[in-house]
PDB file of N, CA and C in Angstrom:
ATOM      1  N   LEU A   1      34.872  82.129 142.257  1.00 48.00           N
ATOM      2  CA  LEU A   1      34.193  80.935 141.648  1.00 48.00           C
ATOM      3  C   LEU A   1      33.779  79.898 142.025  1.00 48.00           C
ATOM      4  N   LEU A   2      35.138  79.005 142.382  1.00 53.00           N
ATOM      5  CA  LEU A   2      35.009  77.772 142.540  1.00 53.00           C
ATOM      6  C   LEU A   2      34.210  77.434 143.934  1.00 53.00           C
ATOM      7  N   GLU A   3      34.356  78.538 144.764  1.00 59.00           N
ATOM      8  CA  GLU A   3      33.292  78.380 146.026  1.00 59.00           C
ATOM      9  C   GLU A   3      31.956  78.200 145.610  1.00 59.00           C
ATOM     10  N   GLN A   4      31.300  78.633 144.489  1.00 55.00           N
ATOM     11  CA  GLN A   4      30.014  78.621 144.312  1.00 55.00           C
ATOM     12  C   GLN A   4      29.378  77.014 144.109  1.00 55.00           C
ATOM     13  N   GLY A   5      30.590  76.357 143.289  1.00 62.00           N
ATOM     14  CA  GLY A   5      30.229  75.059 142.688  1.00 62.00           C
ATOM     15  C   GLY A   5      29.673  75.314 141.473  1.00 62.00           C
ATOM     16  N   GLY A   6      28.958  73.784 141.094  1.00 70.00           N
ATOM     17  CA  GLY A   6      28.058  73.616 139.806  1.00 70.00           C
ATOM     18  C   GLY A   6      28.634  73.157 138.563  1.00 70.00           C
ATOM     19  N   ASP A   7      27.567  72.795 137.715  1.00 77.00           N
ATOM     20  CA  ASP A   7      27.850  72.199 136.715  1.00 77.00           C
ATOM     21  C   ASP A   7      27.784  73.337 135.548  1.00 77.00           C
ATOM     22  N   GLU A   8      27.793  74.565 135.620  1.00 80.00           N
ATOM     23  CA  GLU A   8      27.882  75.360 134.785  1.00 80.00           C
ATOM     24  C   GLU A   8      28.865  76.570 135.321  1.00 80.00           C
ATOM     25  N   LEU A   9      29.900  77.010 133.980  1.00 82.00           N
ATOM     26  CA  LEU A   9      30.918  77.875 134.224  1.00 82.00           C
ATOM     27  C   LEU A   9      31.547  78.517 133.326  1.00 82.00           C
ATOM     28  N   LEU A  10      31.337  80.200 133.571  1.00 85.00           N
ATOM     29  CA  LEU A  10      32.128  80.609 132.562  1.00 85.00           C
ATOM     30  C   LEU A  10      33.304  81.867 133.388  1.00 85.00           C
ATOM     31  N   LEU A  11      34.022  82.081 132.325  1.00 87.00           N
ATOM     32  CA  LEU A  11      35.411  82.899 132.978  1.00 87.00           C
ATOM     33  C   LEU A  11      35.832  83.278 131.807  1.00 87.00           C
ATOM     34  N   VAL A  12      36.210  84.829 132.041  1.00 92.00           N
ATOM     35  CA  VAL A  12      36.758  85.238 130.789  1.00 92.00           C
ATOM     36  C   VAL A  12      37.858  86.317 131.404  1.00 92.00           C
ATOM     37  N   ASP A  13      39.220  85.864 130.876  1.00 92.00           N
ATOM     38  CA  ASP A  13      40.402  86.796 131.934  1.00 92.00           C
ATOM     39  C   ASP A  13      40.977  87.403 130.595  1.00 92.00           C
ATOM     40  N   GLN A  14      40.927  88.713 130.839  1.00 94.00           N
ATOM     41  CA  GLN A  14      41.698  89.667 129.590  1.00 94.00           C
ATOM     42  C   GLN A  14      42.824  90.047 130.329  1.00 94.00           C
ATOM     43  N   ARG A  15      43.829  90.245 129.569  1.00 92.00           N
ATOM     44  CA  ARG A  15      44.970  90.736 129.872  1.00 92.00           C
ATOM     45  C   ARG A  15      45.679  91.594 129.030  1.00 92.00           C
ATOM     46  N   TYR A  16      46.090  92.661 129.182  1.00 94.00           N
ATOM     47  CA  TYR A  16      46.485  93.831 128.481  1.00 94.00           C
ATOM     48  C   TYR A  16      48.175  94.196 129.155  1.00 94.00           C
ATOM     49  N   ALA A  17      49.420  94.311 128.101  1.00 93.00           N
ATOM     50  CA  ALA A  17      50.602  94.410 128.996  1.00 93.00           C
ATOM     51  C   ALA A  17      51.187  95.703 128.150  1.00 93.00           C
ATOM     52  N   ILE A  18      51.798  96.722 128.750  1.00 95.00           N
ATOM     53  CA  ILE A  18      52.295  97.542 128.079  1.00 95.00           C
ATOM     54  C   ILE A  18      53.712  97.890 128.591  1.00 95.00           C
ATOM     55  N   PRO A  19      54.709  97.446 127.614  1.00 93.00           N
ATOM     56  CA  PRO A  19      56.247  97.729 128.243  1.00 93.00           C
ATOM     57  C   PRO A  19      56.353  99.292 127.893  1.00 93.00           C
ATOM     58  N   LEU A  20      57.343  99.707 128.964  1.00 93.00           N
ATOM     59  CA  LEU A  20      57.811 101.124 129.029  1.00 93.00           C
ATOM     60  C   LEU A  20      59.014 101.186 128.709  1.00 93.00           C
ATOM     61  N   PRO A  21      59.495 101.167 127.395  1.00 90.00           N
ATOM     62  CA  PRO A  21      61.091 100.881 127.093  1.00 90.00           C
ATOM     63  C   PRO A  21      61.693 102.160 126.966  1.00 90.00           C
ATOM     64  N   ASN A  22      61.316 103.222 127.790  1.00 92.00           N
ATOM     65  CA  ASN A  22      61.996 104.480 127.664  1.00 92.00           C
ATOM     66  C   ASN A  22      62.657 104.458 129.211  1.00 92.00           C
ATOM     67  N   ILE A  23      62.026 103.771 130.162  1.00 90.00           N
ATOM     68  CA  ILE A  23      62.415 103.396 131.579  1.00 90.00           C
ATOM     69  C   ILE A  23      63.152 102.339 131.561  1.00 90.00           C
ATOM     70  N   ARG A  24      64.351 102.628 132.418  1.00 89.00           N
ATOM     71  CA  ARG A  24      64.933 101.203 132.636  1.00 89.00           C
ATOM     72  C   ARG A  24      65.474 101.488 134.372  1.00 89.00           C
ATOM     73  N   VAL A  25      65.293 100.183 134.846  1.00 87.00           N
ATOM     74  CA  VAL A  25      65.231 100.025 136.076  1.00 87.00           C
ATOM     75  C   VAL A  25      66.527  99.090 136.785  1.00 87.00           C
ATOM     76  N   GLY A  26      67.577  99.419 136.758  1.00 86.00           N
ATOM     77  CA  GLY A  26      68.863  98.652 136.990  1.00 86.00           C
ATOM     78  C   GLY A  26      68.585  97.263 136.170  1.00 86.00           C
ATOM     79  N   ILE A  27      69.147  96.136 137.000  1.00 84.00           N
ATOM     80  CA  ILE A  27      69.468  95.203 136.380  1.00 84.00           C
ATOM     81  C   ILE A  27      67.857  94.221 136.322  1.00 84.00           C
ATOM     82  N   LEU A  28      67.136  95.226 136.944  1.00 83.00           N
ATOM     83  CA  LEU A  28      65.559  94.317 136.541  1.00 83.00           C
ATOM     84  C   LEU A  28      64.690  94.804 135.207  1.00 83.00           C
ATOM     85  N   GLY A  29      65.365  95.756 134.667  1.00 86.00           N
ATOM     86  CA  GLY A  29      65.291  96.084 133.160  1.00 86.00           C
ATOM     87  C   GLY A  29      64.247  96.977 132.952  1.00 86.00           C
ATOM     88  N   VAL A  30      63.422  96.828 132.138  1.00 90.00           N
ATOM     89  CA  VAL A  30      62.421  97.544 131.470  1.00 90.00           C
ATOM     90  C   VAL A  30      60.998  97.250 132.091  1.00 90.00           C
ATOM     91  N   PRO A  31      60.195  98.154 132.868  1.00 92.00           N
ATOM     92  CA  PRO A  31      58.700  98.200 133.391  1.00 92.00           C
ATOM     93  C   PRO A  31      57.859  97.726 132.324  1.00 92.00           C
ATOM     94  N   THR A  32      56.976  96.941 132.798  1.00 93.00           N
ATOM     95  CA  THR A  32      55.634  96.537 132.224  1.00 93.00           C
ATOM     96  C   THR A  32      54.864  96.882 132.878  1.00 93.00           C
ATOM     97  N   LEU A  33      53.592  97.500 132.358  1.00 95.00           N
ATOM     98  CA  LEU A  33      52.288  98.101 132.860  1.00 95.00           C
ATOM     99  C   LEU A  33      51.223  96.965 132.680  1.00 95.00           C
ATOM    100  N   GLN A  34      50.786  96.021 133.828  1.00 94.00           N
ATOM    101  CA  GLN A  34      49.666  95.217 133.262  1.00 94.00           C
ATOM    102  C   GLN A  34      48.177  95.635 133.864  1.00 94.00           C
ATOM    103  N   PHE A  35      47.424  95.224 132.531  1.00 95.00           N
ATOM    104  CA  PHE A  35      45.844  95.238 133.281  1.00 95.00           C
ATOM    105  C   PHE A  35      45.090  94.570 133.024  1.00 95.00           C
ATOM    106  N   ARG A  36      43.922  94.336 133.899  1.00 94.00           N
ATOM    107  CA  ARG A  36      43.234  92.932 133.715  1.00 94.00           C
ATOM    108  C   ARG A  36      41.994  93.002 134.157  1.00 94.00           C
ATOM    109  N   HIS A  37      41.166  92.521 133.629  1.00 94.00           N
ATOM    110  CA  HIS A  37      39.616  92.479 133.922  1.00 94.00           C
ATOM    111  C   HIS A  37      39.291  90.782 133.744  1.00 94.00           C
ATOM    112  N   ARG A  38      39.019  90.634 134.688  1.00 92.00           N
ATOM    113  CA  ARG A  38      38.312  89.185 135.015  1.00 92.00           C
ATOM    114  C   ARG A  38      36.608  88.988 134.873  1.00 92.00           C
ATOM    115  N   LEU A  39      35.798  88.298 134.262  1.00 92.00           N
ATOM    116  CA  LEU A  39      34.631  88.408 134.641  1.00 92.00           C
ATOM    117  C   LEU A  39      34.380  86.425 134.524  1.00 92.00           C
ATOM    118  N   GLY A  40      33.009  86.195 135.377  1.00 88.00           N
ATOM    119  CA  GLY A  40      32.862  85.100 135.420  1.00 88.00           C
ATOM    120  C   GLY A  40      31.664  84.678 136.320  1.00 88.00           C
ATOM    121  N   SER A  41      31.106  83.350 136.378  1.00 85.00           N
ATOM    122  CA  SER A  41      30.069  83.165 137.077  1.00 85.00           C
ATOM    123  C   SER A  41      30.351  81.286 137.083  1.00 85.00           C
ATOM    124  N   ALA A  42      29.403  80.622 138.157  1.00 82.00           N
ATOM    125  CA  ALA A  42      29.334  79.348 138.353  1.00 82.00           C
ATOM    126  C   ALA A  42      28.138  79.269 139.156  1.00 82.00           C
ATOM    127  N   GLY A  43      27.674  77.936 138.724  1.00 81.00           N
ATOM    128  CA  GLY A  43      26.210  78.099 138.912  1.00 81.00           C
ATOM    129  C   GLY A  43      25.847  76.217 138.981  1.00 81.00           C
ATOM    130  N   ILE A  44      24.700  75.821 139.390  1.00 81.00           N
ATOM    131  CA  ILE A  44      24.116  74.412 139.443  1.00 81.00           C
ATOM    132  C   ILE A  44      22.990  74.641 138.118  1.00 81.00           C
ATOM    133  N   GLY A  45      23.164  74.098 137.007  1.00 81.00           N
ATOM    134  CA  GLY A  45      21.864  74.391 136.004  1.00 81.00           C
ATOM    135  C   GLY A  45      21.578  75.457 135.355  1.00 81.00           C
ATOM    136  N   LYS A  46      22.399  76.955 135.833  1.00 82.00           N
ATOM    137  CA  LYS A  46      22.458  77.912 134.885  1.00 82.00           C
ATOM    138  C   LYS A  46      23.429  78.922 135.477  1.00 82.00           C
ATOM    139  N   LEU A  47      23.730  79.647 134.848  1.00 81.00           N
ATOM    140  CA  LEU A  47      24.695  80.851 135.499  1.00 81.00           C
ATOM    141  C   LEU A  47      24.256  81.780 136.069  1.00 81.00           C
ATOM    142  N   PRO A  48      24.505  82.016 137.311  1.00 82.00           N
ATOM    143  CA  PRO A  48      23.634  83.116 138.044  1.00 82.00           C
ATOM    144  C   PRO A  48      24.216  84.744 137.634  1.00 82.00           C
ATOM    145  N   ASP A  49      24.581  85.928 137.986  1.00 84.00           N
ATOM    146  CA  ASP A  49      24.786  86.701 137.748  1.00 84.00           C
ATOM    147  C   ASP A  49      26.160  86.740 137.761  1.00 84.00           C
ATOM    148  N   LEU A  50      26.673  87.699 136.927  1.00 85.00           N
ATOM    149  CA  LEU A  50      28.596  87.768 136.314  1.00 85.00           C
ATOM    150  C   LEU A  50      29.296  88.434 137.513  1.00 85.00           C
ATOM    151  N   GLU A  51      30.223  88.061 137.782  1.00 88.00           N
ATOM    152  CA  GLU A  51      31.037  88.835 138.764  1.00 88.00           C
ATOM    153  C   GLU A  51      32.168  89.288 138.171  1.00 88.00           C
ATOM    154  N   GLN A  52      32.775  90.496 138.573  1.00 92.00           N
ATOM    155  CA  GLN A  52      33.947  91.089 137.770  1.00 92.00           C
ATOM    156  C   GLN A  52      35.451  91.222 138.827  1.00 92.00           C
ATOM    157  N   MET A  53      35.864  91.640 138.307  1.00 93.00           N
ATOM    158  CA  MET A  53      37.358  91.923 139.368  1.00 93.00           C
ATOM    159  C   MET A  53      38.147  92.991 137.903  1.00 93.00           C
ATOM    160  N   LEU A  54      38.905  93.979 138.176  1.00 95.00           N
ATOM    161  CA  LEU A  54      39.629  94.937 137.822  1.00 95.00           C
ATOM    162  C   LEU A  54      41.343  94.940 138.400  1.00 95.00           C
ATOM    163  N   GLY A  55      41.970  94.734 137.817  1.00 95.00           N
ATOM    164  CA  GLY A  55      43.097  94.662 138.315  1.00 95.00           C
ATOM    165  C   GLY A  55      44.287  95.415 137.585  1.00 95.00           C
ATOM    166  N   ALA A  56      45.408  96.375 138.169  1.00 96.00           N
ATOM    167  CA  ALA A  56      46.236  97.286 137.511  1.00 96.00           C
ATOM    168  C   ALA A  56      47.547  96.544 138.451  1.00 96.00           C
ATOM    169  N   GLY A  57      48.637  96.539 137.355  1.00 95.00           N
ATOM    170  CA  GLY A  57      49.970  96.539 138.221  1.00 95.00           C
ATOM    171  C   GLY A  57      51.122  96.518 137.566  1.00 95.00           C
ATOM    172  N   VAL A  58      52.518  96.090 138.032  1.00 94.00           N
ATOM    173  CA  VAL A  58      53.619  96.336 137.098  1.00 94.00           C
ATOM    174  C   VAL A  58      54.208  95.156 137.376  1.00 94.00           C
ATOM    175  N   SER A  59      55.262  94.771 136.233  1.00 91.00           N
ATOM    176  CA  SER A  59      56.121  93.810 136.515  1.00 91.00           C
ATOM    177  C   SER A  59      57.669  94.543 135.844  1.00 91.00           C
ATOM    178  N   LEU A  60      58.625  93.536 136.712  1.00 89.00           N
ATOM    179  CA  LEU A  60      60.181  94.308 136.240  1.00 89.00           C
ATOM    180  C   LEU A  60      60.745  92.800 136.101  1.00 89.00           C
ATOM    181  N   THR A  61      61.202  92.057 134.733  1.00 83.00           N
ATOM    182  CA  THR A  61      61.716  91.127 134.725  1.00 83.00           C
ATOM    183  C   THR A  61      61.293  89.454 135.253  1.00 83.00           C
ATOM    184  N   VAL A  62      61.258  89.214 136.435  1.00 86.00           N
ATOM    185  CA  VAL A  62      60.911  88.317 137.247  1.00 86.00           C
ATOM    186  C   VAL A  62      59.856  89.009 138.727  1.00 86.00           C
ATOM    187  N   ILE A  63      59.977  89.884 138.585  1.00 90.00           N
ATOM    188  CA  ILE A  63      59.286  90.518 139.810  1.00 90.00           C
ATOM    189  C   ILE A  63      57.971  91.239 139.549  1.00 90.00           C
ATOM    190  N   ARG A  64      56.806  90.879 140.126  1.00 91.00           N
ATOM    191  CA  ARG A  64      55.838  91.358 139.728  1.00 91.00           C
ATOM    192  C   ARG A  64      54.795  92.042 140.976  1.00 91.00           C
ATOM    193  N   ALA A  65      53.921  92.736 140.966  1.00 94.00           N
ATOM    194  CA  ALA A  65      52.854  93.442 142.141  1.00 94.00           C
ATOM    195  C   ALA A  65      51.372  94.032 141.221  1.00 94.00           C
ATOM    196  N   GLU A  66      50.416  93.581 141.825  1.00 94.00           N
ATOM    197  CA  GLU A  66      48.991  93.690 141.499  1.00 94.00           C
ATOM    198  C   GLU A  66      48.092  93.673 142.466  1.00 94.00           C
ATOM    199  N   ALA A  67      47.429  94.862 142.187  1.00 96.00           N
ATOM    200  CA  ALA A  67      46.250  95.465 142.708  1.00 96.00           C
ATOM    201  C   ALA A  67      44.955  94.956 142.100  1.00 96.00           C
ATOM    202  N   GLN A  68      43.753  94.550 142.698  1.00 94.00           N
ATOM    203  CA  GLN A  68      42.597  94.256 141.827  1.00 94.00           C
ATOM    204  C   GLN A  68      41.367  94.563 143.204  1.00 94.00           C
ATOM    205  N   LEU A  69      40.534  95.337 142.185  1.00 94.00           N
ATOM    206  CA  LEU A  69      39.319  95.901 142.892  1.00 94.00           C
ATOM    207  C   LEU A  69      38.101  94.872 142.535  1.00 94.00           C
ATOM    208  N   ASP A  70      37.500  94.566 143.418  1.00 92.00           N
ATOM    209  CA  ASP A  70      35.611  93.909 143.445  1.00 92.00           C
ATOM    210  C   ASP A  70      34.698  95.466 142.956  1.00 92.00           C
ATOM    211  N   PRO A  71      34.593  95.625 141.670  1.00 91.00           N
ATOM    212  CA  PRO A  71      33.593  97.116 141.649  1.00 91.00           C
ATOM    213  C   PRO A  71      32.242  96.720 142.559  1.00 91.00           C
ATOM    214  N   SER A  72      31.704  95.879 142.831  1.00 88.00           N
ATOM    215  CA  SER A  72      30.438  95.509 143.385  1.00 88.00           C
ATOM    216  C   SER A  72      30.586  95.472 144.985  1.00 88.00           C
ATOM    217  N   SER A  73      31.927  95.609 145.460  1.00 91.00           N
ATOM    218  CA  SER A  73      31.644  95.434 146.891  1.00 91.00           C
ATOM    219  C   SER A  73      33.131  96.688 147.146  1.00 91.00           C
ATOM    220  N   GLY A  74      33.491  96.996 146.470  1.00 92.00           N
ATOM    221  CA  GLY A  74      35.113  98.118 146.652  1.00 92.00           C
ATOM    222  C   GLY A  74      35.875  97.482 147.562  1.00 92.00           C
ATOM    223  N   LYS A  75      36.236  96.037 147.956  1.00 94.00           N
ATOM    224  CA  LYS A  75      37.509  95.593 148.363  1.00 94.00           C
ATOM    225  C   LYS A  75      38.424  95.540 147.339  1.00 94.00           C
ATOM    226  N   TRP A  76      39.429  95.765 147.584  1.00 95.00           N
ATOM    227  CA  TRP A  76      40.788  95.728 147.187  1.00 95.00           C
ATOM    228  C   TRP A  76      41.482  94.171 147.231  1.00 95.00           C
ATOM    229  N   ARG A  77      42.476  93.764 146.690  1.00 93.00           N
ATOM    230  CA  ARG A  77      43.376  92.726 146.974  1.00 93.00           C
ATOM    231  C   ARG A  77      44.622  93.113 146.297  1.00 93.00           C
ATOM    232  N   PHE A  78      45.681  92.991 147.221  1.00 95.00           N
ATOM    233  CA  PHE A  78      47.221  93.221 146.782  1.00 95.00           C
ATOM    234  C   PHE A  78      47.821  91.928 146.744  1.00 95.00           C
ATOM    235  N   GLY A  79      48.668  91.838 145.821  1.00 94.00           N
ATOM    236  CA  GLY A  79      49.344  90.512 145.652  1.00 94.00           C
ATOM    237  C   GLY A  79      50.606  91.051 145.086  1.00 94.00           C
ATOM    238  N   GLY A  80      51.706  89.881 144.943  1.00 93.00           N
ATOM    239  CA  GLY A  80      53.090  90.194 144.196  1.00 93.00           C
ATOM    240  C   GLY A  80      53.626  88.799 144.536  1.00 93.00           C
ATOM    241  N   GLY A  81      54.722  88.728 143.563  1.00 92.00           N
ATOM    242  CA  GLY A  81      55.579  87.534 143.659  1.00 92.00           C
ATOM    243  C   GLY A  81      56.416  87.498 142.250  1.00 92.00           C
ATOM    244  N   PHE A  82      57.299  86.498 141.911  1.00 90.00           N
ATOM    245  CA  PHE A  82      57.745  86.034 140.991  1.00 90.00           C
ATOM    246  C   PHE A  82      57.518  85.323 139.861  1.00 90.00           C
ATOM    247  N   THR A  83      57.511  85.600 138.866  1.00 78.00           N
ATOM    248  CA  THR A  83      57.299  84.722 137.539  1.00 78.00           C
ATOM    249  C   THR A  83      58.898  84.293 136.431  1.00 78.00           C
ATOM    250  N   PHE A  84      58.634  83.299 136.095  1.00 76.00           N
ATOM    251  CA  PHE A  84      59.853  82.809 135.394  1.00 76.00           C
ATOM    252  C   PHE A  84      59.610  82.698 134.043  1.00 76.00           C
ATOM    253  N   SER A  85      58.192  82.802 133.878  1.00 63.00           N
ATOM    254  CA  SER A  85      57.950  82.467 132.157  1.00 63.00           C
ATOM    255  C   SER A  85      57.865  83.767 131.516  1.00 63.00           C
ATOM    256  N   ARG A  86      58.476  83.858 130.360  1.00 53.00           N
ATOM    257  CA  ARG A  86      58.159  85.204 129.597  1.00 53.00           C
ATOM    258  C   ARG A  86      58.234  84.934 128.291  1.00 53.00           C
TER     259      ARG A  86
END
């Protein structure tokens, strides 16, 4: 969205986390499924059509991985990393 620039911005970022307490992965603990929906737009003077991304991932204590899909183009993005806030 920042590539588009402008003076109007709308961003909605919804996240859902579902812990799986019946599964334990050694010292990494209990995995949590992550689901994400992003909806946004940016423009000059008015908002153009909204863009969206759908994502799913898993986190284990400080390690996380996520896949995101852009439904309009069918392109996938994959990412991972460490998170230290809980």
